[in-house]
Short mmCIF file of C-alpha atoms in Angstrom, two decimals:
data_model
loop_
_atom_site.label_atom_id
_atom_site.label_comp_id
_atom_site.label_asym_id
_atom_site.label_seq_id
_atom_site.Cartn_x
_atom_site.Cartn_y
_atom_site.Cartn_z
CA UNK A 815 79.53 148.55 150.53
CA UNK A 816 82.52 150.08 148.31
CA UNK A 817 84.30 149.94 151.22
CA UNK A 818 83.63 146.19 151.90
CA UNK A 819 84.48 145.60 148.16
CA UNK A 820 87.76 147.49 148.32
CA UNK A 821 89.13 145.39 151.06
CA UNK A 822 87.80 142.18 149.80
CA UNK A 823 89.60 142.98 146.42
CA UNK A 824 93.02 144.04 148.41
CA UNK A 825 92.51 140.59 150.21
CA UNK A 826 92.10 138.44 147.40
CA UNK A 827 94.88 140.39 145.25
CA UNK A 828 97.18 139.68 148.67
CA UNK A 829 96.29 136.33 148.21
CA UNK A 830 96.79 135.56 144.92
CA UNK A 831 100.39 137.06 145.21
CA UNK A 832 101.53 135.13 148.28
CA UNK A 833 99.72 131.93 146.42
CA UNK A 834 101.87 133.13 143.56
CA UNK A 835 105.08 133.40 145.28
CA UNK A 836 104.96 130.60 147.58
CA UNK A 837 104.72 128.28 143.90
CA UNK A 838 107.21 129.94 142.56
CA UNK A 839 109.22 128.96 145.64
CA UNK A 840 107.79 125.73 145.35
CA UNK A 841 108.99 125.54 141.08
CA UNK A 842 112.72 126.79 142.38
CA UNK A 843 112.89 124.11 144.84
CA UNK A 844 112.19 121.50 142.09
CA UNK A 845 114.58 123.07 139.33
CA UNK A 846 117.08 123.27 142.08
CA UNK A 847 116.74 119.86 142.99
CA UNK A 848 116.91 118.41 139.88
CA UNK A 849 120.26 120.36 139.12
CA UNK A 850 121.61 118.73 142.14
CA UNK A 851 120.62 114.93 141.26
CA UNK A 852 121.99 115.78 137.78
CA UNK A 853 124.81 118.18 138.45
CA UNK A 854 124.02 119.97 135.28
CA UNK A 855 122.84 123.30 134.77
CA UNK A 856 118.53 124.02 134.78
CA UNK A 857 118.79 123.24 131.08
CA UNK A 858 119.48 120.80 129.35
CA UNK A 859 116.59 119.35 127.35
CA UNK A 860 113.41 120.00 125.99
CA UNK A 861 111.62 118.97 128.54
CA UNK A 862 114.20 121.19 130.78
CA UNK A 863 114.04 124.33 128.68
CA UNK A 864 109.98 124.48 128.91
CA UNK A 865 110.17 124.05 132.86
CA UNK A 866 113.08 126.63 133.03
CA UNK A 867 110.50 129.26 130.62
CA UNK A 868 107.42 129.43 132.83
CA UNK A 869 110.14 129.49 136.00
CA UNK A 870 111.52 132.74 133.86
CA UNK A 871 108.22 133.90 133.30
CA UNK A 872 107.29 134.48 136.20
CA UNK A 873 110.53 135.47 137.55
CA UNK A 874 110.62 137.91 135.10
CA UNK A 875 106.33 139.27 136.19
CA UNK A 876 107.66 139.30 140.07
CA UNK A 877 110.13 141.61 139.16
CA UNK A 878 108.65 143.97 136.70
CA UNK A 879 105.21 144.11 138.19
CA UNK A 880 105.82 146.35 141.46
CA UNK A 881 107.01 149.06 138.53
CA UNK A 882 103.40 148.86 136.96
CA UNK A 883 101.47 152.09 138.02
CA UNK A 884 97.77 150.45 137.14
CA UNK A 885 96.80 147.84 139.79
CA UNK A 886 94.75 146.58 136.73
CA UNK A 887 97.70 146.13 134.78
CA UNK A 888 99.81 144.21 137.34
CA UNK A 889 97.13 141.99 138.14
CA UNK A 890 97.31 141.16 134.32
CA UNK A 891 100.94 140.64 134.15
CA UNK A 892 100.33 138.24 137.06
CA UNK A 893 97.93 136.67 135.47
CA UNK A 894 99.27 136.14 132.09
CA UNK A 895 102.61 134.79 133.54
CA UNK A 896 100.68 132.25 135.60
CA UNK A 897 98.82 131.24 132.11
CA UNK A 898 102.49 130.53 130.55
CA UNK A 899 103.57 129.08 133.39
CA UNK A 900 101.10 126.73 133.25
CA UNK A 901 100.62 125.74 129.29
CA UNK A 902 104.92 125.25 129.87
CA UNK A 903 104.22 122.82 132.70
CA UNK A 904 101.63 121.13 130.33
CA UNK A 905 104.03 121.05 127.20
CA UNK A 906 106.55 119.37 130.10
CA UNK A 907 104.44 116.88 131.35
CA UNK A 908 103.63 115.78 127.70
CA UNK A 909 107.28 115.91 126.92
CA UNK A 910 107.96 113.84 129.80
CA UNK A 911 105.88 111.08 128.63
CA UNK A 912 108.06 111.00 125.57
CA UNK A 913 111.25 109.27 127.50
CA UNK A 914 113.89 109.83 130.65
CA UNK A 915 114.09 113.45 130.73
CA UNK A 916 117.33 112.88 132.79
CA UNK A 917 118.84 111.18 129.49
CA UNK A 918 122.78 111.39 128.84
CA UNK A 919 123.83 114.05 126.98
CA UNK A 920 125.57 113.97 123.77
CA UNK A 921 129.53 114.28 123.85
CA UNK A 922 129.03 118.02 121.92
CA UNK A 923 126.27 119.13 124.76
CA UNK A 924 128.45 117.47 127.70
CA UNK A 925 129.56 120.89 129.28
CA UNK A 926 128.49 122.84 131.80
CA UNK A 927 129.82 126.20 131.33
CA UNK A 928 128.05 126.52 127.86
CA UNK A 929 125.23 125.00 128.84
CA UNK A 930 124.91 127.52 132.03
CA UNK A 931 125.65 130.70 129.82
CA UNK A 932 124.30 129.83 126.55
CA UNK A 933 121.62 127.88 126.99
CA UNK A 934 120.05 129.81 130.21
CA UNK A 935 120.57 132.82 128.71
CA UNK A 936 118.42 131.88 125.61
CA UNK A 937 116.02 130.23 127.32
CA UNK A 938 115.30 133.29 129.68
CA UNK A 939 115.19 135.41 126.47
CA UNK A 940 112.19 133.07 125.20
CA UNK A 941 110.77 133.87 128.58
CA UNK A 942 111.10 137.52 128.17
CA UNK A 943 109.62 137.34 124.23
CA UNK A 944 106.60 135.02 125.38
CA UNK A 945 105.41 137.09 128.46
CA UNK A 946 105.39 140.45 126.13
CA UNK A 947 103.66 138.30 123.38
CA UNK A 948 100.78 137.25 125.71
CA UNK A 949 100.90 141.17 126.93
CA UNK A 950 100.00 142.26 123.55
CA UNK A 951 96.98 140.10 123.23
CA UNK A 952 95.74 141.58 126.44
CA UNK A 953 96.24 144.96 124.90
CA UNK A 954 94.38 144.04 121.60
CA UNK A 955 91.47 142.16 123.38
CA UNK A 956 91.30 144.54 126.13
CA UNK A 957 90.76 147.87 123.72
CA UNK A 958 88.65 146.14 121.64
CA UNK A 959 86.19 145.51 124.66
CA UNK A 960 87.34 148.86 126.69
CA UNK A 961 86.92 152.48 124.92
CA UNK A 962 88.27 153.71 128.30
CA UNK A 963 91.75 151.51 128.53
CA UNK A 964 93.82 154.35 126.56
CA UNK A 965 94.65 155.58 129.88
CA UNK A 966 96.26 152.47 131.16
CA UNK A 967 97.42 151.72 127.87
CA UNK A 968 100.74 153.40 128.06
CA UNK A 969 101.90 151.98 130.96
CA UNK A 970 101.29 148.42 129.40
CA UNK A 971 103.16 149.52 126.45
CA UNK A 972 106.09 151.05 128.55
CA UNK A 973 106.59 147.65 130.39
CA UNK A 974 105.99 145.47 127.17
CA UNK A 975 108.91 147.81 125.43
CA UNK A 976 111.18 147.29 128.49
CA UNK A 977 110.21 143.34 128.16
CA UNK A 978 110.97 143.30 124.53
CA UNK A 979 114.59 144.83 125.10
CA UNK A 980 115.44 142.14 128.07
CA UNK A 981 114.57 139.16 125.60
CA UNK A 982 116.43 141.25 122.80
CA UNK A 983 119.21 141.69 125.10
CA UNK A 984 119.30 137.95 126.49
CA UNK A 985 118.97 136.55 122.66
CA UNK A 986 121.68 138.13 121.65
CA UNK A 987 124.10 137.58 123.73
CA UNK A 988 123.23 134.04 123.96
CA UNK A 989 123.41 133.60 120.44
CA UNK A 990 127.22 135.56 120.56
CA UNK A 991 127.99 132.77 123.11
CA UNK A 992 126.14 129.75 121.29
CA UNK A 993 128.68 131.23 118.14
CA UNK A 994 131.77 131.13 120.62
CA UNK A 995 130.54 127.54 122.14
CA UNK A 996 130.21 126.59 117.68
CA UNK A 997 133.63 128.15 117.21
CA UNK A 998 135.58 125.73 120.21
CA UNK A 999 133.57 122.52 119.11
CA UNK A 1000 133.59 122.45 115.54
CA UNK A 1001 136.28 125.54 114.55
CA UNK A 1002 133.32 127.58 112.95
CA UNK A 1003 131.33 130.98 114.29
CA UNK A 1004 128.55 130.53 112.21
CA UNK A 1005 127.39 127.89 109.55
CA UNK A 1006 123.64 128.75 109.50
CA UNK A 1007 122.40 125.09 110.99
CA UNK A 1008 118.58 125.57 111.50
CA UNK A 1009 119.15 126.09 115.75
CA UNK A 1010 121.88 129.03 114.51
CA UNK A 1011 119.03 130.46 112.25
CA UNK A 1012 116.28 130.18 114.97
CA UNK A 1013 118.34 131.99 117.71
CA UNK A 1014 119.01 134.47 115.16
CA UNK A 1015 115.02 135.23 114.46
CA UNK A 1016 114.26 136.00 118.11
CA UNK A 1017 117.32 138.48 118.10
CA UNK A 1018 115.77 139.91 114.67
CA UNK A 1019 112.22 140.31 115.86
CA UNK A 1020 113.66 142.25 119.08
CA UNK A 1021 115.13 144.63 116.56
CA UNK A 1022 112.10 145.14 114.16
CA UNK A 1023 110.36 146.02 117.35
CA UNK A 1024 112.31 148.30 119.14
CA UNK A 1025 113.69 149.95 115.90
CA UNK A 1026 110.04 150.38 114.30
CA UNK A 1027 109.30 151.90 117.63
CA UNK A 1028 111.95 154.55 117.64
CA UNK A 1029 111.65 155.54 114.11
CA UNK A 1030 108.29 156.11 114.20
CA UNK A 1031 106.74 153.85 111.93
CA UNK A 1032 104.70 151.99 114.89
CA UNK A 1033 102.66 153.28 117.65
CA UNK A 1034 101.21 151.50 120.73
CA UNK A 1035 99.16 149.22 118.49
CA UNK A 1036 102.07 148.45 116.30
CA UNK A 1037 104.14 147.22 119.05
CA UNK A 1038 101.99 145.29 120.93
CA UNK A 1039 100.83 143.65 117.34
CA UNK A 1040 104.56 142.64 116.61
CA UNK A 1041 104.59 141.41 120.42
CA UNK A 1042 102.41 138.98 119.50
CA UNK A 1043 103.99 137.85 116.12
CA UNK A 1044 107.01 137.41 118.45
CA UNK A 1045 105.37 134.32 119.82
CA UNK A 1046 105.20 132.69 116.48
CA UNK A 1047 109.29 133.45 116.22
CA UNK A 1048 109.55 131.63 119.74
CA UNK A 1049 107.32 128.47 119.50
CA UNK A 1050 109.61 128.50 115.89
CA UNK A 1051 113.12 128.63 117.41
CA UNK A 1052 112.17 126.63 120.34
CA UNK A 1053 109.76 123.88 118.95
CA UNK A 1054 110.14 124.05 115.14
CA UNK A 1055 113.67 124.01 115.37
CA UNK A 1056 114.13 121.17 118.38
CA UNK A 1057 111.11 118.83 116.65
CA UNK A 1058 111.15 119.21 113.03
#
């Protein structure tokens, strides 16, 4: 009977990552398309930017998972992306309602080079900050319910840390390039306009985390707490930002 289990667990685990990959193939195809009947970049709206974050999402769980050593822990990273990957597709659809989401762009937004480096590169960061945010819940829920999940902990940890430091690293260089992109349009690096501001709170958040981490004054908890609040900063730069 363990036996039988086993291999009916190893089937429906293969199953769910070939489903998995053959919709992400399926989400590329449609971001790819729509580049080519726009010829723009995969951002360049709202409605754009929340299609392009679950398409990072899970770009982002593909790659890291085969580096998990807990099964259970990869199947939750899988999981969790597919959950943001959907609510984004959600958020899109009701943004679509909205208007054209193939609208002109305005004269300052009208290039493709910026809009390739800057705004992809920011956009993958929110990826990156969301997926370890949702990874931090599953660490608080899951030792709440699980006395026993300390040893799988640390690898959850290790790949939420290495998560953190991607969207770090994307957010900041995209907000040195939004600065650049600033600088050519309107002759000034910084002027602290709200979308400057909210760029600049992902990049911050990264930094709390990973320099709370390595001076000690957070453990496992602690990181996977501010993981969390790191959603807040996102929905803020992306959302509160765009729509308020």
């Amino acid at each position: 009977m363990l036996l039988l289990a086993s291999y009916r667990l190893r089937w429906l685990s293969a199953f769910v990552l070939s489903t998995t990959v053959w919709a992400f193939g399926l989400h590329s195809v449609g971001l790819l398309c729509r580049m080519i009947i726009e010829n723009r970049p995969p951002v360049t709206n709202l409605y754009s930017s929340a299609v392009f974050v679950g398409w990072g999402v899970l770009a982002l769980a593909l790659a890291m998972g085969p580096r998990m050593r807990s099964a259970s822990n990869r199947s939750a990273l899988l999981f969790f992306s597919l959950c943001i990957n959907f609510l984004t597709l959600i958020i899109a659809h009701h943004l679509s309602i909205q208007g054209d989401t193939l609208q002109m762009l305005q004269a300052v937004l009208d290039t493709n080079f910026w809009l390739s480096t800057h705004v992809v590169i920011m956009t993958l960061g929110y990826s990156a900050m969301l997926l370890a945010g949702f990874l931090g819940a599953y660490y608080v829920v899951r030792r709440l319910m699980d006395r026993h999940f300390e040893a799988q902990a640390s690898d959850l940890v290790r790949l939420t840390l290495i998560i953190v430091m991607i969207g770090l690293s994307l957010s900041s260089i995209g907000t040195i390039l939004g600065g650049i992109w600033a600088d050519q349009s309107w002759g000034r690096f910084w002027g602290w306009d709200p979308k400057e501001n909210g760029a600049l709170l992902v990049v911050l958040w990264g930094a709390i985390i990973l320099h709370a981490r390595l001076a000690g004054w957070i453990k496992d908890r602690g990181v996977m707490v501010l993981a969390i609040g790191g959603n807040a900063v996102v929905a803020f730069s992306w959302f509160g930002v765009n729509m308020l």
